[in-house]
Amino acid sequence: MTKNKVLLVVVLIAIVVVAVVFALSHSPPGPILPIFVLGATGWGVLARLTGSTLPGMFFHFLVDGVFLLWIWLDPDRVEAFLVAGADGAYESGLQA
């Protein structure tokens, strides 16, 4: 294996490890944990390719905005969000 391939593998492993820590730090409900890991991995790869965290921050902003819009469009999810936080709103949406 060439030096560049080894470096690429090490970088990808580091990105995935950080993505898992990022996802776990957000404490998402079990079913969406893989989505958090996948999203964070994508943002990590994007940061590596662009040399900047700004594109990932922009996409994080968009995802959060869509989630908040989804919450505020349903009064039951708003109440669940205010009482139990994002997890409560997510669970309320699953039960609807």
mmCIF file of N, CA and C in Angstrom:
data_model
loop_
_atom_site.group_PDB
_atom_site.id
_atom_site.type_symbol
_atom_site.label_atom_id
_atom_site.label_comp_id
_atom_site.label_asym_id
_atom_site.label_seq_id
_atom_site.Cartn_x
_atom_site.Cartn_y
_atom_site.Cartn_z
ATOM 1 N N MET A 1 0.842 -1.172 0.000
ATOM 2 C CA MET A 1 0.000 0.000 0.000
ATOM 3 C C MET A 1 0.891 1.240 0.000
ATOM 4 N N THR A 2 0.563 2.185 -0.861
ATOM 5 C CA THR A 2 1.386 3.384 -0.944
ATOM 6 C C THR A 2 1.113 4.296 0.248
ATOM 7 N N LYS A 3 2.013 5.243 0.440
ATOM 8 C CA LYS A 3 1.907 6.177 1.561
ATOM 9 C C LYS A 3 0.619 7.006 1.461
ATOM 10 N N ASN A 4 0.229 7.410 0.252
ATOM 11 C CA ASN A 4 -0.983 8.210 0.070
ATOM 12 C C ASN A 4 -2.244 7.414 0.426
ATOM 13 N N LYS A 5 -2.271 6.130 0.068
ATOM 14 C CA LYS A 5 -3.432 5.300 0.391
ATOM 15 C C LYS A 5 -3.547 5.079 1.890
ATOM 16 N N VAL A 6 -2.402 4.891 2.549
ATOM 17 C CA VAL A 6 -2.411 4.721 4.003
ATOM 18 C C VAL A 6 -2.932 5.999 4.661
ATOM 19 N N LEU A 7 -2.475 7.137 4.190
ATOM 20 C CA LEU A 7 -2.928 8.422 4.733
ATOM 21 C C LEU A 7 -4.431 8.588 4.525
ATOM 22 N N LEU A 8 -4.920 8.226 3.355
ATOM 23 C CA LEU A 8 -6.348 8.330 3.064
ATOM 24 C C LEU A 8 -7.165 7.446 4.012
ATOM 25 N N VAL A 9 -6.709 6.232 4.247
ATOM 26 C CA VAL A 9 -7.409 5.319 5.153
ATOM 27 C C VAL A 9 -7.411 5.881 6.574
ATOM 28 N N VAL A 10 -6.287 6.405 7.015
ATOM 29 C CA VAL A 10 -6.197 6.975 8.363
ATOM 30 C C VAL A 10 -7.137 8.172 8.497
ATOM 31 N N VAL A 11 -7.173 9.026 7.489
ATOM 32 C CA VAL A 11 -8.063 10.197 7.513
ATOM 33 C C VAL A 11 -9.523 9.751 7.555
ATOM 34 N N LEU A 12 -9.891 8.763 6.742
ATOM 35 C CA LEU A 12 -11.274 8.277 6.738
ATOM 36 C C LEU A 12 -11.659 7.652 8.083
ATOM 37 N N ILE A 13 -10.744 6.912 8.685
ATOM 38 C CA ILE A 13 -11.010 6.341 10.006
ATOM 39 C C ILE A 13 -11.220 7.455 11.028
ATOM 40 N N ALA A 14 -10.379 8.476 10.977
ATOM 41 C CA ALA A 14 -10.513 9.607 11.898
ATOM 42 C C ALA A 14 -11.854 10.316 11.705
ATOM 43 N N ILE A 15 -12.262 10.508 10.459
ATOM 44 C CA ILE A 15 -13.539 11.166 10.174
ATOM 45 C C ILE A 15 -14.696 10.341 10.734
ATOM 46 N N VAL A 16 -14.666 9.040 10.537
ATOM 47 C CA VAL A 16 -15.749 8.181 11.024
ATOM 48 C C VAL A 16 -15.786 8.172 12.559
ATOM 49 N N VAL A 17 -14.631 8.116 13.201
ATOM 50 C CA VAL A 17 -14.592 8.135 14.669
ATOM 51 C C VAL A 17 -15.175 9.446 15.196
ATOM 52 N N VAL A 18 -14.778 10.559 14.612
ATOM 53 C CA VAL A 18 -15.316 11.854 15.031
ATOM 54 C C VAL A 18 -16.817 11.924 14.739
ATOM 55 N N ALA A 19 -17.255 11.368 13.617
ATOM 56 C CA ALA A 19 -18.683 11.364 13.275
ATOM 57 C C ALA A 19 -19.489 10.573 14.301
ATOM 58 N N VAL A 20 -18.967 9.452 14.746
ATOM 59 C CA VAL A 20 -19.657 8.651 15.759
ATOM 60 C C VAL A 20 -19.739 9.420 17.075
ATOM 61 N N VAL A 21 -18.645 10.041 17.485
ATOM 62 C CA VAL A 21 -18.654 10.847 18.717
ATOM 63 C C VAL A 21 -19.642 12.000 18.580
ATOM 64 N N PHE A 22 -19.629 12.671 17.440
ATOM 65 C CA PHE A 22 -20.569 13.771 17.174
ATOM 66 C C PHE A 22 -22.006 13.273 17.290
ATOM 67 N N ALA A 23 -22.315 12.159 16.658
ATOM 68 C CA ALA A 23 -23.680 11.628 16.669
ATOM 69 C C ALA A 23 -24.096 11.248 18.087
ATOM 70 N N LEU A 24 -23.220 10.576 18.810
ATOM 71 C CA LEU A 24 -23.555 10.172 20.174
ATOM 72 C C LEU A 24 -23.712 11.372 21.101
ATOM 73 N N SER A 25 -22.957 12.432 20.856
ATOM 74 C CA SER A 25 -23.068 13.629 21.709
ATOM 75 C C SER A 25 -24.407 14.330 21.520
ATOM 76 N N HIS A 26 -25.067 14.101 20.403
ATOM 77 C CA HIS A 26 -26.384 14.684 20.162
ATOM 78 C C HIS A 26 -27.505 13.828 20.756
ATOM 79 N N SER A 27 -27.190 12.652 21.243
ATOM 80 C CA SER A 27 -28.152 11.731 21.861
ATOM 81 C C SER A 27 -29.427 11.549 21.042
ATOM 82 N N PRO A 28 -29.301 11.188 19.769
ATOM 83 C CA PRO A 28 -30.517 11.002 18.974
ATOM 84 C C PRO A 28 -31.231 9.713 19.363
ATOM 85 N N PRO A 29 -32.542 9.654 19.101
ATOM 86 C CA PRO A 29 -33.244 8.385 19.330
ATOM 87 C C PRO A 29 -32.597 7.286 18.486
ATOM 88 N N GLY A 30 -32.589 6.060 18.995
ATOM 89 C CA GLY A 30 -31.926 4.933 18.351
ATOM 90 C C GLY A 30 -32.093 4.797 16.857
ATOM 91 N N PRO A 31 -33.325 4.894 16.327
ATOM 92 C CA PRO A 31 -33.509 4.646 14.895
ATOM 93 C C PRO A 31 -32.798 5.648 13.978
ATOM 94 N N ILE A 32 -32.523 6.852 14.487
ATOM 95 C CA ILE A 32 -31.891 7.831 13.594
ATOM 96 C C ILE A 32 -30.400 8.016 13.863
ATOM 97 N N LEU A 33 -29.841 7.247 14.799
ATOM 98 C CA LEU A 33 -28.401 7.340 15.069
ATOM 99 C C LEU A 33 -27.579 7.110 13.803
ATOM 100 N N PRO A 34 -27.868 6.088 12.987
ATOM 101 C CA PRO A 34 -27.077 5.897 11.765
ATOM 102 C C PRO A 34 -27.163 7.090 10.800
ATOM 103 N N ILE A 35 -28.307 7.769 10.788
ATOM 104 C CA ILE A 35 -28.445 8.948 9.925
ATOM 105 C C ILE A 35 -27.515 10.052 10.415
ATOM 106 N N PHE A 36 -27.428 10.228 11.737
ATOM 107 C CA PHE A 36 -26.510 11.227 12.299
ATOM 108 C C PHE A 36 -25.064 10.877 11.943
ATOM 109 N N VAL A 37 -24.706 9.607 12.085
ATOM 110 C CA VAL A 37 -23.336 9.185 11.769
ATOM 111 C C VAL A 37 -23.045 9.398 10.288
ATOM 112 N N LEU A 38 -23.968 9.020 9.431
ATOM 113 C CA LEU A 38 -23.776 9.202 7.990
ATOM 114 C C LEU A 38 -23.647 10.676 7.637
ATOM 115 N N GLY A 39 -24.526 11.505 8.194
ATOM 116 C CA GLY A 39 -24.453 12.945 7.927
ATOM 117 C C GLY A 39 -23.146 13.545 8.403
ATOM 118 N N ALA A 40 -22.740 13.204 9.613
ATOM 119 C CA ALA A 40 -21.487 13.738 10.154
ATOM 120 C C ALA A 40 -20.285 13.251 9.354
ATOM 121 N N THR A 41 -20.343 12.003 8.888
ATOM 122 C CA THR A 41 -19.253 11.488 8.045
ATOM 123 C C THR A 41 -19.191 12.266 6.741
ATOM 124 N N GLY A 42 -20.349 12.512 6.155
ATOM 125 C CA GLY A 42 -20.385 13.308 4.921
ATOM 126 C C GLY A 42 -19.829 14.708 5.119
ATOM 127 N N TRP A 43 -20.196 15.333 6.233
ATOM 128 C CA TRP A 43 -19.683 16.671 6.497
ATOM 129 C C TRP A 43 -18.178 16.654 6.759
ATOM 130 N N GLY A 44 -17.693 15.572 7.386
ATOM 131 C CA GLY A 44 -16.258 15.440 7.610
ATOM 132 C C GLY A 44 -15.499 15.274 6.303
ATOM 133 N N VAL A 45 -16.048 14.455 5.404
ATOM 134 C CA VAL A 45 -15.425 14.280 4.082
ATOM 135 C C VAL A 45 -15.472 15.597 3.316
ATOM 136 N N LEU A 46 -16.593 16.292 3.399
ATOM 137 C CA LEU A 46 -16.718 17.591 2.739
ATOM 138 C C LEU A 46 -15.688 18.580 3.274
ATOM 139 N N ALA A 47 -15.486 18.588 4.588
ATOM 140 C CA ALA A 47 -14.476 19.471 5.183
ATOM 141 C C ALA A 47 -13.078 19.107 4.690
ATOM 142 N N ARG A 48 -12.811 17.825 4.581
ATOM 143 C CA ARG A 48 -11.494 17.379 4.094
ATOM 144 C C ARG A 48 -11.285 17.786 2.633
ATOM 145 N N LEU A 49 -12.336 17.614 1.814
ATOM 146 C CA LEU A 49 -12.211 17.933 0.385
ATOM 147 C C LEU A 49 -12.106 19.427 0.120
ATOM 148 N N THR A 50 -12.839 20.225 0.911
ATOM 149 C CA THR A 50 -12.851 21.674 0.664
ATOM 150 C C THR A 50 -11.799 22.414 1.481
ATOM 151 N N GLY A 51 -11.302 21.764 2.533
ATOM 152 C CA GLY A 51 -10.339 22.433 3.398
ATOM 153 C C GLY A 51 -10.997 23.465 4.309
ATOM 154 N N SER A 52 -12.313 23.367 4.465
ATOM 155 C CA SER A 52 -13.050 24.339 5.272
ATOM 156 C C SER A 52 -14.230 23.644 5.954
ATOM 157 N N THR A 53 -14.576 24.123 7.143
ATOM 158 C CA THR A 53 -15.757 23.610 7.829
ATOM 159 C C THR A 53 -17.012 24.396 7.451
ATOM 160 N N LEU A 54 -16.865 25.474 6.709
ATOM 161 C CA LEU A 54 -18.021 26.312 6.366
ATOM 162 C C LEU A 54 -19.106 25.567 5.577
ATOM 163 N N PRO A 55 -18.777 24.758 4.575
ATOM 164 C CA PRO A 55 -19.847 24.022 3.885
ATOM 165 C C PRO A 55 -20.619 23.094 4.827
ATOM 166 N N GLY A 56 -19.936 22.405 5.713
ATOM 167 C CA GLY A 56 -20.600 21.537 6.680
ATOM 168 C C GLY A 56 -21.469 22.330 7.636
ATOM 169 N N MET A 57 -20.997 23.500 8.056
ATOM 170 C CA MET A 57 -21.798 24.359 8.929
ATOM 171 C C MET A 57 -23.053 24.822 8.207
ATOM 172 N N PHE A 58 -22.930 25.134 6.930
ATOM 173 C CA PHE A 58 -24.078 25.555 6.143
ATOM 174 C C PHE A 58 -25.113 24.433 6.053
ATOM 175 N N PHE A 59 -24.660 23.203 5.768
ATOM 176 C CA PHE A 59 -25.587 22.083 5.674
ATOM 177 C C PHE A 59 -26.195 21.742 7.038
ATOM 178 N N HIS A 60 -25.433 21.886 8.107
ATOM 179 C CA HIS A 60 -25.954 21.674 9.459
ATOM 180 C C HIS A 60 -27.075 22.681 9.726
ATOM 181 N N PHE A 61 -26.856 23.921 9.335
ATOM 182 C CA PHE A 61 -27.878 24.968 9.471
ATOM 183 C C PHE A 61 -29.145 24.586 8.701
ATOM 184 N N LEU A 62 -28.977 24.094 7.473
ATOM 185 C CA LEU A 62 -30.140 23.698 6.673
ATOM 186 C C LEU A 62 -30.910 22.537 7.315
ATOM 187 N N VAL A 63 -30.190 21.535 7.779
ATOM 188 C CA VAL A 63 -30.842 20.382 8.401
ATOM 189 C C VAL A 63 -31.592 20.822 9.660
ATOM 190 N N ASP A 64 -30.954 21.646 10.492
ATOM 191 C CA ASP A 64 -31.628 22.139 11.692
ATOM 192 C C ASP A 64 -32.859 22.967 11.328
ATOM 193 N N GLY A 65 -32.749 23.777 10.278
ATOM 194 C CA GLY A 65 -33.882 24.591 9.838
ATOM 195 C C GLY A 65 -35.049 23.744 9.363
ATOM 196 N N VAL A 66 -34.761 22.712 8.598
ATOM 197 C CA VAL A 66 -35.825 21.816 8.127
ATOM 198 C C VAL A 66 -36.468 21.108 9.318
ATOM 199 N N PHE A 67 -35.660 20.662 10.264
ATOM 200 C CA PHE A 67 -36.196 19.987 11.449
ATOM 201 C C PHE A 67 -37.107 20.931 12.242
ATOM 202 N N LEU A 68 -36.658 22.166 12.460
ATOM 203 C CA LEU A 68 -37.491 23.116 13.202
ATOM 204 C C LEU A 68 -38.773 23.443 12.450
ATOM 205 N N LEU A 69 -38.693 23.579 11.140
ATOM 206 C CA LEU A 69 -39.898 23.820 10.344
ATOM 207 C C LEU A 69 -40.858 22.639 10.481
ATOM 208 N N TRP A 70 -40.341 21.419 10.429
ATOM 209 C CA TRP A 70 -41.156 20.219 10.588
ATOM 210 C C TRP A 70 -41.850 20.223 11.951
ATOM 211 N N ILE A 71 -41.129 20.651 12.995
ATOM 212 C CA ILE A 71 -41.716 20.706 14.333
ATOM 213 C C ILE A 71 -42.831 21.743 14.390
ATOM 214 N N TRP A 72 -42.556 22.947 13.903
ATOM 215 C CA TRP A 72 -43.508 24.049 14.080
ATOM 216 C C TRP A 72 -44.750 23.913 13.204
ATOM 217 N N LEU A 73 -44.759 23.015 12.243
ATOM 218 C CA LEU A 73 -45.944 22.827 11.405
ATOM 219 C C LEU A 73 -47.009 21.958 12.061
ATOM 220 N N ASP A 74 -46.699 21.345 13.186
ATOM 221 C CA ASP A 74 -47.660 20.472 13.865
ATOM 222 C C ASP A 74 -47.723 20.867 15.345
ATOM 223 N N PRO A 75 -48.887 21.343 15.810
ATOM 224 C CA PRO A 75 -49.009 21.774 17.212
ATOM 225 C C PRO A 75 -48.636 20.693 18.233
ATOM 226 N N ASP A 76 -48.901 19.428 17.929
ATOM 227 C CA ASP A 76 -48.523 18.351 18.853
ATOM 228 C C ASP A 76 -47.014 18.236 18.992
ATOM 229 N N ARG A 77 -46.296 18.397 17.878
ATOM 230 C CA ARG A 77 -44.828 18.331 17.935
ATOM 231 C C ARG A 77 -44.269 19.547 18.651
ATOM 232 N N VAL A 78 -44.916 20.723 18.495
ATOM 233 C CA VAL A 78 -44.457 21.923 19.203
ATOM 234 C C VAL A 78 -44.546 21.686 20.701
ATOM 235 N N GLU A 79 -45.683 21.168 21.144
ATOM 236 C CA GLU A 79 -45.852 20.888 22.575
ATOM 237 C C GLU A 79 -44.829 19.869 23.052
ATOM 238 N N ALA A 80 -44.629 18.795 22.276
ATOM 239 C CA ALA A 80 -43.642 17.774 22.649
ATOM 240 C C ALA A 80 -42.247 18.365 22.700
ATOM 241 N N PHE A 81 -41.934 19.267 21.766
ATOM 242 C CA PHE A 81 -40.613 19.908 21.728
ATOM 243 C C PHE A 81 -40.409 20.770 22.960
ATOM 244 N N LEU A 82 -41.427 21.543 23.327
ATOM 245 C CA LEU A 82 -41.312 22.436 24.484
ATOM 246 C C LEU A 82 -41.238 21.654 25.793
ATOM 247 N N VAL A 83 -41.876 20.490 25.838
ATOM 248 C CA VAL A 83 -41.889 19.687 27.062
ATOM 249 C C VAL A 83 -40.663 18.774 27.142
ATOM 250 N N ALA A 84 -40.372 18.069 26.053
ATOM 251 C CA ALA A 84 -39.341 17.026 26.102
ATOM 252 C C ALA A 84 -38.147 17.278 25.188
ATOM 253 N N GLY A 85 -38.098 18.405 24.511
ATOM 254 C CA GLY A 85 -36.970 18.689 23.633
ATOM 255 C C GLY A 85 -37.121 18.019 22.274
ATOM 256 N N ALA A 86 -36.039 18.008 21.532
ATOM 257 C CA ALA A 86 -36.060 17.496 20.162
ATOM 258 C C ALA A 86 -36.448 16.020 20.107
ATOM 259 N N ASP A 87 -36.001 15.222 21.073
ATOM 260 C CA ASP A 87 -36.353 13.803 21.076
ATOM 261 C C ASP A 87 -37.856 13.612 21.221
ATOM 262 N N GLY A 88 -38.472 14.417 22.076
ATOM 263 C CA GLY A 88 -39.918 14.318 22.257
ATOM 264 C C GLY A 88 -40.665 14.686 21.001
ATOM 265 N N ALA A 89 -40.205 15.718 20.303
ATOM 266 C CA ALA A 89 -40.850 16.121 19.056
ATOM 267 C C ALA A 89 -40.688 15.046 17.998
ATOM 268 N N TYR A 90 -39.512 14.432 17.956
ATOM 269 C CA TYR A 90 -39.276 13.357 16.988
ATOM 270 C C TYR A 90 -40.194 12.177 17.276
ATOM 271 N N GLU A 91 -40.258 11.773 18.553
ATOM 272 C CA GLU A 91 -41.107 10.643 18.920
ATOM 273 C C GLU A 91 -42.576 10.954 18.650
ATOM 274 N N SER A 92 -42.996 12.193 18.885
ATOM 275 C CA SER A 92 -44.371 12.604 18.618
ATOM 276 C C SER A 92 -44.676 12.481 17.129
ATOM 277 N N GLY A 93 -43.723 12.849 16.299
ATOM 278 C CA GLY A 93 -43.900 12.737 14.856
ATOM 279 C C GLY A 93 -43.988 11.306 14.392
ATOM 280 N N LEU A 94 -43.296 10.405 15.059
ATOM 281 C CA LEU A 94 -43.338 8.991 14.689
ATOM 282 C C LEU A 94 -44.689 8.373 15.049
ATOM 283 N N GLN A 95 -45.281 8.860 16.126
ATOM 284 C CA GLN A 95 -46.536 8.283 16.591
ATOM 285 C C GLN A 95 -47.740 8.853 15.853
ATOM 286 N N ALA A 96 -47.562 9.971 15.180
ATOM 287 C CA ALA A 96 -48.687 10.612 14.483
ATOM 288 C C ALA A 96 -49.103 9.845 13.255
#
